[in-house]
Amino acid sequence: MSDTANLAAKTRAAIETWMLEHREFPPPPEFAVQANVNDPAVYERAATDLEGYWAEEASRLDWYRPWDTVLEWNPPFAKWFEGGQLNVSVNCLDRHVQAGGGDKVAYYWEGEPGDRKTLTYRDLHDEVNRAANALKALGVKRGDRVAIYMPMIPELPIAMLACTRIGAPHNVVFGGFSSDSLADRINDSQARVVITADGGYRRGKASGLKVNVDEALAHTPSIEHVIVVKRTGQDVTMVDGRDLWWHDLVPRQADWCEPERMESEDMLYLLYTSGTTAKPKGILHTTGGYLTGVASTHRQVFDIKENDIYWCAADIGWVTGHSYIVYGPLTNHTTGVMYEGTPDWPDPARWWEIIERYGVSIVYMAPTAIRAHMKWGPKYAEQHNLSSLRLLGTVGEPINPEAWIWYHDHIGGGRCPVVDTWWQTETGCIMISPLPGITTTKPGSATKPMPGVDADVVNDRGESVPVGEGGYLVLKKPWPSMLRGIYGDPERYKATYWSRFPGMYFPGDGARRDGDGDYWLMGRVDDVMNVSGHRLSTTEIESALVDDKRVAEAAVVGREDELTGEAIFCFVILKSGVDAVPELGEELRQHVATKIGPIARPRQVMFTPDLPKTRSGKIMRRLLRDIAVGRPLGDTTTLADTGVVELIREATRSAADDE
Ligand code: PRX
């Protein structure tokens, strides 16, 4: 399906929502008066002096050496704060400890089985130093890549910060990804060490991670060592000389490791994300600009104060966790909550219990989670005292107004501003969001570009579209935490983000702007799906399907889903002689889950004898999407009925005629 057709379909749906949605929520006066940012002049200030604005934000960090230039912009390559030197772990830890803030809690951590740990800034500092020395002891040097594949346990941020201390870029791979996905990411980044755990807890069960690492390592020659945290105590195989237990290696190290003085533009980390091809992209973030962006937006959007208890309920394996569980909050000396498991274990009150236990004042979660809670009903939240909350955030996908209102009323007690934050792995930090002390919010709208962010909505020719019309979201000026490239592939970087509209960054999203200048995000307009806030490419899933030798061809589309935003719907042509039995549908769904990870498990597989294609062979996804929408989601496998087959054949014929 072409971007244009996709955009037209999304515009129709979004305009309907917009026309129905008139509610507005100005900032509560008592919130506005105390807010970190409550003077709208900030927008003007940033727009008229972009570099001055970002330089001011950057000076909130500790630099060993000040920068010589704020921005060097050779489109599409940006360099921020060139000449400046800093260390991320020092900004997150040492400077707070030195300023007398070492006893403050950095993380209240809670495991799914109910075990708990509290880490102060000093504890975290000491652990990070030990872990950094452990990496050095294994020969890891500045510039070497380290893969991290872990559950949500304290050793995960410790491992990341240890990497930053010695200047070794990390490559965190979400623990829900398969061994194949892990191997691909390790190979692309040429990591030397993997840090993992025996396993983690999910829905009351210990799932294995080390076992996946072992499988991956059969195909990853660059890896020399594996460090394993004992989390579940399950049986694991340890290879002599290669694999080391964290508890043997780390505690015996010294608690001081001299931090590397990193250049502002040194690589901080790689994080792989799905694009429109089968090969995930290694999004490259650097040091000074990234930290400036995340610390600044964390302070502004979440209105962070010294005594807040802040909880971002994402997984650190995604960019939300990198920026808003680890780097933004720690730079701002925030007390955070970190939780290992699922929201409904042992029952759907778990999250609300956590909010009550720690007195959480700010919570940040995905619309999918809100919709799941809506489905379970408000009674679980009502069992708990949520009066400590003062601000709510969402991220990862468009939020439907009903979910926004439910969150506002049932979780926020009607008194907390809601910040719907739009951004991406590539942007590094929040780009479009209310500032809770300034912005009048509207359910379903991410409202305004942040200060220092120059956004627009344009048509196919790159011209701004009038108010209310759908178009492509673009960003017109560089920003400090922008990706610096796709690892090892500058051409793909240019082609993916900068070629569609010359001189503008194209994130792949559709949007509309209303008469107040508020942005309404309409979802992806390319072949990227957003399932429960997780980004997956249709082609990635198609190639996992055709990897099964019984499959001749496959086409995948995202179909709207009440709970997960989009659900994965697969059209599969089997090789001749293979029977389209329901069990095969199940096996294929499982196969995709095994190849990519459980998050990619298709919701439904439909066997069909044909796929609608243009004469040049492009699959007509729009038609498939229409067909998918017309199918009930009861069974997970269906056989295309004659009506569908006819529709497909008809479409293919007329497309061929058109060309
Ligand atoms: O389509 C947009 C959607 O998520 C995509 C980015 O996915 P990822 O890189 O995995 O990062 C997710 C967390 C930042 C975007 O291109 N998206 C993210 N936030 C929103 C959103 N769509 C609408 N509204 C949002 N608030």
PDB file of C-alpha atoms in Angstrom, residues 325-583:
ATOM      1  CA  ILE A 325      13.942   5.229  33.074  1.00  0.00           C
ATOM      2  CA  VAL A 326      17.701   5.566  32.906  1.00  0.00           C
ATOM      3  CA  TYR A 327      19.330   8.640  31.380  1.00  0.00           C
ATOM      4  CA  GLY A 328      16.805  11.468  31.807  1.00  0.00           C
ATOM      5  CA  PRO A 329      15.694  10.643  35.356  1.00  0.00           C
ATOM      6  CA  LEU A 330      19.164   9.895  36.711  1.00  0.00           C
ATOM      7  CA  THR A 331      20.637  13.054  35.195  1.00  0.00           C
ATOM      8  CA  ASN A 332      17.859  14.932  36.999  1.00  0.00           C
ATOM      9  CA  HIS A 333      18.536  13.141  40.312  1.00  0.00           C
ATOM     10  CA  THR A 334      15.061  11.637  40.278  1.00  0.00           C
ATOM     11  CA  THR A 335      13.771   8.813  42.440  1.00  0.00           C
ATOM     12  CA  GLY A 336      12.352   6.193  40.109  1.00  0.00           C
ATOM     13  CA  VAL A 337      10.390   2.991  40.376  1.00  0.00           C
ATOM     14  CA  MET A 338      11.375  -0.029  38.316  1.00  0.00           C
ATOM     15  CA  TYR A 339       9.154  -3.081  38.007  1.00  0.00           C
ATOM     16  CA  GLU A 340      10.103  -6.401  36.446  1.00  0.00           C
ATOM     17  CA  GLY A 341       6.852  -8.020  35.416  1.00  0.00           C
ATOM     18  CA  THR A 342       3.481  -7.693  33.758  1.00  0.00           C
ATOM     19  CA  PRO A 343       0.681  -5.353  34.904  1.00  0.00           C
ATOM     20  CA  ASP A 344      -1.730  -8.176  35.672  1.00  0.00           C
ATOM     21  CA  TRP A 345       0.392 -10.412  37.855  1.00  0.00           C
ATOM     22  CA  PRO A 346      -0.883 -11.784  40.172  1.00  0.00           C
ATOM     23  CA  ASP A 347      -3.926  -9.655  39.336  1.00  0.00           C
ATOM     24  CA  PRO A 348      -4.712  -6.407  37.511  1.00  0.00           C
ATOM     25  CA  ALA A 349      -4.260  -4.353  40.681  1.00  0.00           C
ATOM     26  CA  ARG A 350      -0.488  -4.836  40.646  1.00  0.00           C
ATOM     27  CA  TRP A 351       0.403  -1.462  39.110  1.00  0.00           C
ATOM     28  CA  TRP A 352      -1.937   0.469  41.368  1.00  0.00           C
ATOM     29  CA  GLU A 353      -0.533  -1.345  44.361  1.00  0.00           C
ATOM     30  CA  ILE A 354       2.944  -0.228  43.287  1.00  0.00           C
ATOM     31  CA  ILE A 355       1.771   3.375  42.942  1.00  0.00           C
ATOM     32  CA  GLU A 356       0.319   3.284  46.438  1.00  0.00           C
ATOM     33  CA  ARG A 357       3.302   1.499  48.014  1.00  0.00           C
ATOM     34  CA  TYR A 358       5.909   3.979  46.782  1.00  0.00           C
ATOM     35  CA  GLY A 359       3.692   7.049  46.682  1.00  0.00           C
ATOM     36  CA  VAL A 360       4.302   7.504  42.954  1.00  0.00           C
ATOM     37  CA  SER A 361       3.611  11.089  41.893  1.00  0.00           C
ATOM     38  CA  ILE A 362       4.251  10.818  38.147  1.00  0.00           C
ATOM     39  CA  VAL A 363       3.483   7.787  36.018  1.00  0.00           C
ATOM     40  CA  TYR A 364       4.227   7.217  32.338  1.00  0.00           C
ATOM     41  CA  MET A 365       2.740   4.301  30.393  1.00  0.00           C
ATOM     42  CA  ALA A 366       1.575   3.120  26.963  1.00  0.00           C
ATOM     43  CA  PRO A 367      -2.004   3.502  25.715  1.00  0.00           C
ATOM     44  CA  THR A 368      -2.115  -0.288  25.258  1.00  0.00           C
ATOM     45  CA  ALA A 369      -1.651  -0.731  28.989  1.00  0.00           C
ATOM     46  CA  ILE A 370      -4.341   1.852  29.687  1.00  0.00           C
ATOM     47  CA  ARG A 371      -6.743   0.045  27.372  1.00  0.00           C
ATOM     48  CA  ALA A 372      -5.980  -3.268  29.068  1.00  0.00           C
ATOM     49  CA  HIS A 373      -6.757  -1.693  32.445  1.00  0.00           C
ATOM     50  CA  MET A 374      -9.945  -0.235  31.010  1.00  0.00           C
ATOM     51  CA  LYS A 375     -10.973  -3.696  29.947  1.00  0.00           C
ATOM     52  CA  TRP A 376     -10.259  -5.160  33.381  1.00  0.00           C
ATOM     53  CA  GLY A 377     -12.312  -2.360  34.881  1.00  0.00           C
ATOM     54  CA  PRO A 378     -11.703   0.490  37.341  1.00  0.00           C
ATOM     55  CA  LYS A 379     -12.329  -1.649  40.410  1.00  0.00           C
ATOM     56  CA  TYR A 380      -8.672  -2.630  40.666  1.00  0.00           C
ATOM     57  CA  ALA A 381      -7.530   0.977  40.741  1.00  0.00           C
ATOM     58  CA  GLU A 382     -10.291   1.805  43.224  1.00  0.00           C
ATOM     59  CA  GLN A 383      -8.808  -0.665  45.700  1.00  0.00           C
ATOM     60  CA  HIS A 384      -5.745   1.549  46.033  1.00  0.00           C
ATOM     61  CA  ASN A 385      -4.952   5.018  47.183  1.00  0.00           C
ATOM     62  CA  LEU A 386      -3.662   6.833  44.111  1.00  0.00           C
ATOM     63  CA  SER A 387      -3.806  10.299  45.643  1.00  0.00           C
ATOM     64  CA  SER A 388      -0.017  10.688  45.428  1.00  0.00           C
ATOM     65  CA  LEU A 389      -0.292  11.044  41.633  1.00  0.00           C
ATOM     66  CA  ARG A 390      -0.008  14.545  40.203  1.00  0.00           C
ATOM     67  CA  LEU A 391       0.882  13.974  36.534  1.00  0.00           C
ATOM     68  CA  LEU A 392       0.193  11.222  33.992  1.00  0.00           C
ATOM     69  CA  GLY A 393       1.997  10.490  30.735  1.00  0.00           C
ATOM     70  CA  THR A 394       1.494   8.270  27.709  1.00  0.00           C
ATOM     71  CA  VAL A 395       3.755   7.209  24.869  1.00  0.00           C
ATOM     72  CA  GLY A 396       4.211   4.799  22.024  1.00  0.00           C
ATOM     73  CA  GLU A 397       1.067   5.058  19.916  1.00  0.00           C
ATOM     74  CA  PRO A 398      -1.877   7.333  19.328  1.00  0.00           C
ATOM     75  CA  ILE A 399      -4.181   7.318  22.335  1.00  0.00           C
ATOM     76  CA  ASN A 400      -7.887   7.139  21.666  1.00  0.00           C
ATOM     77  CA  PRO A 401      -9.876   9.803  23.524  1.00  0.00           C
ATOM     78  CA  GLU A 402     -11.818   7.218  25.576  1.00  0.00           C
ATOM     79  CA  ALA A 403      -8.602   5.752  26.954  1.00  0.00           C
ATOM     80  CA  TRP A 404      -7.264   9.251  27.659  1.00  0.00           C
ATOM     81  CA  ILE A 405     -10.400  10.156  29.603  1.00  0.00           C
ATOM     82  CA  TRP A 406     -10.395   6.861  31.494  1.00  0.00           C
ATOM     83  CA  TYR A 407      -6.780   7.437  32.515  1.00  0.00           C
ATOM     84  CA  HIS A 408      -7.515  11.017  33.495  1.00  0.00           C
ATOM     85  CA  ASP A 409     -10.601  10.134  35.538  1.00  0.00           C
ATOM     86  CA  HIS A 410      -9.888   6.736  37.057  1.00  0.00           C
ATOM     87  CA  ILE A 411      -6.143   6.947  37.589  1.00  0.00           C
ATOM     88  CA  GLY A 412      -5.597  10.682  37.837  1.00  0.00           C
ATOM     89  CA  GLY A 413      -8.744  11.282  39.876  1.00  0.00           C
ATOM     90  CA  GLY A 414      -9.647  14.045  37.424  1.00  0.00           C
ATOM     91  CA  ARG A 415      -6.965  16.327  38.880  1.00  0.00           C
ATOM     92  CA  CYS A 416      -3.747  15.345  37.058  1.00  0.00           C
ATOM     93  CA  PRO A 417      -2.695  16.758  33.700  1.00  0.00           C
ATOM     94  CA  VAL A 418      -2.111  14.099  31.028  1.00  0.00           C
ATOM     95  CA  VAL A 419       0.894  14.457  28.739  1.00  0.00           C
ATOM     96  CA  ASP A 420       0.606  12.490  25.492  1.00  0.00           C
ATOM     97  CA  THR A 421       4.182  12.424  24.234  1.00  0.00           C
ATOM     98  CA  TRP A 422       5.090  11.766  20.609  1.00  0.00           C
ATOM     99  CA  TRP A 423       8.585  10.709  19.729  1.00  0.00           C
ATOM    100  CA  GLN A 424      10.599   7.758  18.395  1.00  0.00           C
ATOM    101  CA  THR A 425      13.741   5.708  18.868  1.00  0.00           C
ATOM    102  CA  GLU A 426      15.310   7.990  16.282  1.00  0.00           C
ATOM    103  CA  THR A 427      14.390  11.270  17.942  1.00  0.00           C
ATOM    104  CA  GLY A 428      15.903  10.126  21.257  1.00  0.00           C
ATOM    105  CA  CYS A 429      13.649  12.380  23.281  1.00  0.00           C
ATOM    106  CA  ILE A 430      10.076  13.683  23.366  1.00  0.00           C
ATOM    107  CA  MET A 431       9.328  15.975  20.411  1.00  0.00           C
ATOM    108  CA  ILE A 432       5.619  16.768  20.598  1.00  0.00           C
ATOM    109  CA  SER A 433       3.915  16.969  23.968  1.00  0.00           C
ATOM    110  CA  PRO A 434       1.999  19.252  26.252  1.00  0.00           C
ATOM    111  CA  LEU A 435       4.005  21.206  28.810  1.00  0.00           C
ATOM    112  CA  PRO A 436       1.753  20.478  31.766  1.00  0.00           C
ATOM    113  CA  GLY A 437       2.003  23.951  33.296  1.00  0.00           C
ATOM    114  CA  ILE A 438       1.187  25.728  30.032  1.00  0.00           C
ATOM    115  CA  THR A 439      -0.726  23.601  27.558  1.00  0.00           C
ATOM    116  CA  THR A 440      -4.458  23.090  27.355  1.00  0.00           C
ATOM    117  CA  THR A 441      -4.714  19.393  26.599  1.00  0.00           C
ATOM    118  CA  LYS A 442      -7.184  17.647  24.328  1.00  0.00           C
ATOM    119  CA  PRO A 443      -7.791  13.904  24.583  1.00  0.00           C
ATOM    120  CA  GLY A 444      -6.135  12.294  21.566  1.00  0.00           C
ATOM    121  CA  SER A 445      -3.795  15.152  20.706  1.00  0.00           C
ATOM    122  CA  ALA A 446      -0.083  15.287  21.538  1.00  0.00           C
ATOM    123  CA  THR A 447      -0.613  19.073  21.226  1.00  0.00           C
ATOM    124  CA  LYS A 448       2.494  21.176  20.488  1.00  0.00           C
ATOM    125  CA  PRO A 449       6.076  20.625  19.365  1.00  0.00           C
ATOM    126  CA  MET A 450       8.430  21.069  22.302  1.00  0.00           C
ATOM    127  CA  PRO A 451      10.437  24.275  22.556  1.00  0.00           C
ATOM    128  CA  GLY A 452      13.330  24.031  20.113  1.00  0.00           C
ATOM    129  CA  VAL A 453      11.458  21.571  17.881  1.00  0.00           C
ATOM    130  CA  ASP A 454      10.378  22.790  14.471  1.00  0.00           C
ATOM    131  CA  ALA A 455       7.614  20.519  13.162  1.00  0.00           C
ATOM    132  CA  ASP A 456       5.175  20.817  10.270  1.00  0.00           C
ATOM    133  CA  VAL A 457       2.545  18.807   8.432  1.00  0.00           C
ATOM    134  CA  VAL A 458       3.144  18.675   4.692  1.00  0.00           C
ATOM    135  CA  ASN A 459       1.626  17.215   1.526  1.00  0.00           C
ATOM    136  CA  ASP A 460       3.317  14.998  -1.049  1.00  0.00           C
ATOM    137  CA  ARG A 461       5.237  17.958  -2.402  1.00  0.00           C
ATOM    138  CA  GLY A 462       6.517  18.979   1.015  1.00  0.00           C
ATOM    139  CA  GLU A 463       4.230  22.025   1.301  1.00  0.00           C
ATOM    140  CA  SER A 464       2.486  22.831   4.597  1.00  0.00           C
ATOM    141  CA  VAL A 465      -1.116  21.674   4.525  1.00  0.00           C
ATOM    142  CA  PRO A 466      -3.995  23.841   5.738  1.00  0.00           C
ATOM    143  CA  VAL A 467      -5.545  23.440   9.176  1.00  0.00           C
ATOM    144  CA  GLY A 468      -7.491  20.211   9.576  1.00  0.00           C
ATOM    145  CA  GLU A 469      -6.035  18.469   6.548  1.00  0.00           C
ATOM    146  CA  GLY A 470      -4.073  15.260   6.919  1.00  0.00           C
ATOM    147  CA  GLY A 471      -0.445  15.154   5.854  1.00  0.00           C
ATOM    148  CA  TYR A 472       3.011  13.897   6.682  1.00  0.00           C
ATOM    149  CA  LEU A 473       4.660  14.932   9.898  1.00  0.00           C
ATOM    150  CA  VAL A 474       8.120  16.407   9.326  1.00  0.00           C
ATOM    151  CA  LEU A 475      10.804  17.991  11.472  1.00  0.00           C
ATOM    152  CA  LYS A 476      12.542  20.907   9.872  1.00  0.00           C
ATOM    153  CA  LYS A 477      15.482  21.662  12.113  1.00  0.00           C
ATOM    154  CA  PRO A 478      18.046  19.429  13.776  1.00  0.00           C
ATOM    155  CA  TRP A 479      17.770  18.781  17.513  1.00  0.00           C
ATOM    156  CA  PRO A 480      20.449  17.619  19.966  1.00  0.00           C
ATOM    157  CA  SER A 481      19.193  14.085  20.641  1.00  0.00           C
ATOM    158  CA  MET A 482      18.489  13.189  17.024  1.00  0.00           C
ATOM    159  CA  LEU A 483      19.929   9.956  15.718  1.00  0.00           C
ATOM    160  CA  ARG A 484      23.286  10.484  14.069  1.00  0.00           C
ATOM    161  CA  GLY A 485      22.794   7.662  11.643  1.00  0.00           C
ATOM    162  CA  ILE A 486      22.041   4.013  11.074  1.00  0.00           C
ATOM    163  CA  TYR A 487      25.023   2.032  12.232  1.00  0.00           C
ATOM    164  CA  GLY A 488      27.250   1.216   9.298  1.00  0.00           C
ATOM    165  CA  ASP A 489      24.782   2.460   6.694  1.00  0.00           C
ATOM    166  CA  PRO A 490      24.849   6.223   6.008  1.00  0.00           C
ATOM    167  CA  GLU A 491      23.026   5.736   2.703  1.00  0.00           C
ATOM    168  CA  ARG A 492      20.106   4.045   4.393  1.00  0.00           C
ATOM    169  CA  TYR A 493      20.023   6.883   6.915  1.00  0.00           C
ATOM    170  CA  LYS A 494      19.710   9.446   4.125  1.00  0.00           C
ATOM    171  CA  ALA A 495      17.215   7.404   2.136  1.00  0.00           C
ATOM    172  CA  THR A 496      14.977   6.523   5.073  1.00  0.00           C
ATOM    173  CA  TYR A 497      14.644   9.851   6.799  1.00  0.00           C
ATOM    174  CA  TRP A 498      15.853  12.644   4.561  1.00  0.00           C
ATOM    175  CA  SER A 499      15.037  11.847   0.950  1.00  0.00           C
ATOM    176  CA  ARG A 500      11.246  11.940   0.923  1.00  0.00           C
ATOM    177  CA  PHE A 501      11.114  15.682   1.586  1.00  0.00           C
ATOM    178  CA  PRO A 502      14.462  17.334   0.867  1.00  0.00           C
ATOM    179  CA  GLY A 503      15.873  19.146   3.862  1.00  0.00           C
ATOM    180  CA  MET A 504      13.292  17.704   6.250  1.00  0.00           C
ATOM    181  CA  TYR A 505      13.307  14.724   8.572  1.00  0.00           C
ATOM    182  CA  PHE A 506      10.436  12.347   7.836  1.00  0.00           C
ATOM    183  CA  PRO A 507       9.559  10.118  10.791  1.00  0.00           C
ATOM    184  CA  GLY A 508       7.024   7.979   8.894  1.00  0.00           C
ATOM    185  CA  ASP A 509       3.944   9.276  10.739  1.00  0.00           C
ATOM    186  CA  GLY A 510       0.832  10.982   9.475  1.00  0.00           C
ATOM    187  CA  ALA A 511      -0.596  13.970  11.360  1.00  0.00           C
ATOM    188  CA  ARG A 512      -3.102  16.799  11.288  1.00  0.00           C
ATOM    189  CA  ARG A 513      -3.025  20.173  12.926  1.00  0.00           C
ATOM    190  CA  ASP A 514      -6.107  21.922  14.252  1.00  0.00           C
ATOM    191  CA  GLY A 515      -6.889  25.613  14.414  1.00  0.00           C
ATOM    192  CA  ASP A 516      -4.995  25.978  17.712  1.00  0.00           C
ATOM    193  CA  GLY A 517      -1.872  24.511  16.133  1.00  0.00           C
ATOM    194  CA  ASP A 518      -2.305  21.256  18.054  1.00  0.00           C
ATOM    195  CA  TYR A 519      -1.026  18.056  16.442  1.00  0.00           C
ATOM    196  CA  TRP A 520      -3.127  14.931  16.139  1.00  0.00           C
ATOM    197  CA  LEU A 521      -0.934  11.950  15.310  1.00  0.00           C
ATOM    198  CA  MET A 522      -2.497   9.458  12.949  1.00  0.00           C
ATOM    199  CA  GLY A 523      -0.093   6.530  13.087  1.00  0.00           C
ATOM    200  CA  ARG A 524       2.483   5.274  10.628  1.00  0.00           C
ATOM    201  CA  VAL A 525       1.987   5.864   6.953  1.00  0.00           C
ATOM    202  CA  ASP A 526       4.665   3.371   5.905  1.00  0.00           C
ATOM    203  CA  ASP A 527       4.788  -0.395   6.265  1.00  0.00           C
ATOM    204  CA  VAL A 528       5.679  -0.247   9.916  1.00  0.00           C
ATOM    205  CA  MET A 529       3.127  -1.544  12.423  1.00  0.00           C
ATOM    206  CA  ASN A 530       2.666  -0.511  15.980  1.00  0.00           C
ATOM    207  CA  VAL A 531       1.528  -3.440  18.086  1.00  0.00           C
ATOM    208  CA  SER A 532       1.069  -2.616  21.777  1.00  0.00           C
ATOM    209  CA  GLY A 533       3.426   0.304  21.306  1.00  0.00           C
ATOM    210  CA  HIS A 534       6.075  -1.982  19.773  1.00  0.00           C
ATOM    211  CA  ARG A 535       7.344  -1.256  16.361  1.00  0.00           C
ATOM    212  CA  LEU A 536       7.402  -4.106  13.856  1.00  0.00           C
ATOM    213  CA  SER A 537       7.856  -4.099  10.116  1.00  0.00           C
ATOM    214  CA  THR A 538       5.484  -6.001   7.871  1.00  0.00           C
ATOM    215  CA  THR A 539       8.409  -7.227   5.783  1.00  0.00           C
ATOM    216  CA  GLU A 540      10.238  -8.555   8.826  1.00  0.00           C
ATOM    217  CA  ILE A 541       7.244 -10.774   9.589  1.00  0.00           C
ATOM    218  CA  GLU A 542       6.784 -11.750   5.963  1.00  0.00           C
ATOM    219  CA  SER A 543      10.344 -12.977   5.813  1.00  0.00           C
ATOM    220  CA  ALA A 544       9.873 -14.951   9.024  1.00  0.00           C
ATOM    221  CA  LEU A 545       6.817 -16.609   7.438  1.00  0.00           C
ATOM    222  CA  VAL A 546       8.488 -17.533   4.171  1.00  0.00           C
ATOM    223  CA  ASP A 547      11.346 -18.921   6.187  1.00  0.00           C
ATOM    224  CA  ASP A 548       9.010 -21.871   6.835  1.00  0.00           C
ATOM    225  CA  LYS A 549       9.535 -24.209   3.910  1.00  0.00           C
ATOM    226  CA  ARG A 550       5.823 -24.843   3.459  1.00  0.00           C
ATOM    227  CA  VAL A 551       5.108 -21.186   2.755  1.00  0.00           C
ATOM    228  CA  ALA A 552       5.354 -19.927  -0.813  1.00  0.00           C
ATOM    229  CA  GLU A 553       4.492 -16.290  -0.186  1.00  0.00           C
ATOM    230  CA  ALA A 554       3.201 -14.077   2.567  1.00  0.00           C
ATOM    231  CA  ALA A 555       1.813 -10.585   2.988  1.00  0.00           C
ATOM    232  CA  VAL A 556       1.369  -8.960   6.358  1.00  0.00           C
ATOM    233  CA  VAL A 557      -0.762  -6.005   7.358  1.00  0.00           C
ATOM    234  CA  GLY A 558      -1.630  -4.311  10.621  1.00  0.00           C
ATOM    235  CA  ARG A 559      -5.294  -4.378  11.414  1.00  0.00           C
ATOM    236  CA  GLU A 560      -6.846  -1.980  13.864  1.00  0.00           C
ATOM    237  CA  ASP A 561      -7.312  -3.490  17.275  1.00  0.00           C
ATOM    238  CA  GLU A 562      -9.121  -2.127  20.304  1.00  0.00           C
ATOM    239  CA  LEU A 563      -6.536  -3.330  22.756  1.00  0.00           C
ATOM    240  CA  THR A 564      -3.175  -3.441  21.042  1.00  0.00           C
ATOM    241  CA  GLY A 565      -3.657  -0.548  18.594  1.00  0.00           C
ATOM    242  CA  GLU A 566      -2.759  -2.802  15.704  1.00  0.00           C
ATOM    243  CA  ALA A 567      -2.825  -6.578  15.410  1.00  0.00           C
ATOM    244  CA  ILE A 568      -0.761  -8.600  12.944  1.00  0.00           C
ATOM    245  CA  PHE A 569      -2.790 -10.155  10.173  1.00  0.00           C
ATOM    246  CA  CYS A 570      -1.026 -12.501   7.731  1.00  0.00           C
ATOM    247  CA  PHE A 571      -2.064 -13.659   4.297  1.00  0.00           C
ATOM    248  CA  VAL A 572      -0.211 -16.822   3.399  1.00  0.00           C
ATOM    249  CA  ILE A 573       0.071 -18.747   0.150  1.00  0.00           C
ATOM    250  CA  LEU A 574       1.170 -22.318   0.758  1.00  0.00           C
ATOM    251  CA  LYS A 575       3.332 -24.345  -1.566  1.00  0.00           C
ATOM    252  CA  SER A 576       1.423 -26.803  -3.703  1.00  0.00           C
ATOM    253  CA  GLY A 577       0.642 -30.036  -1.956  1.00  0.00           C
ATOM    254  CA  VAL A 578       0.609 -28.440   1.511  1.00  0.00           C
ATOM    255  CA  ASP A 579      -2.760 -28.605   3.231  1.00  0.00           C
ATOM    256  CA  ALA A 580      -4.190 -25.449   4.731  1.00  0.00           C
ATOM    257  CA  VAL A 581      -5.139 -26.974   8.066  1.00  0.00           C
ATOM    258  CA  PRO A 582      -5.728 -24.879  11.212  1.00  0.00           C
ATOM    259  CA  GLU A 583      -2.774 -26.523  12.980  1.00  0.00           C
TER     260      GLU A 583
END
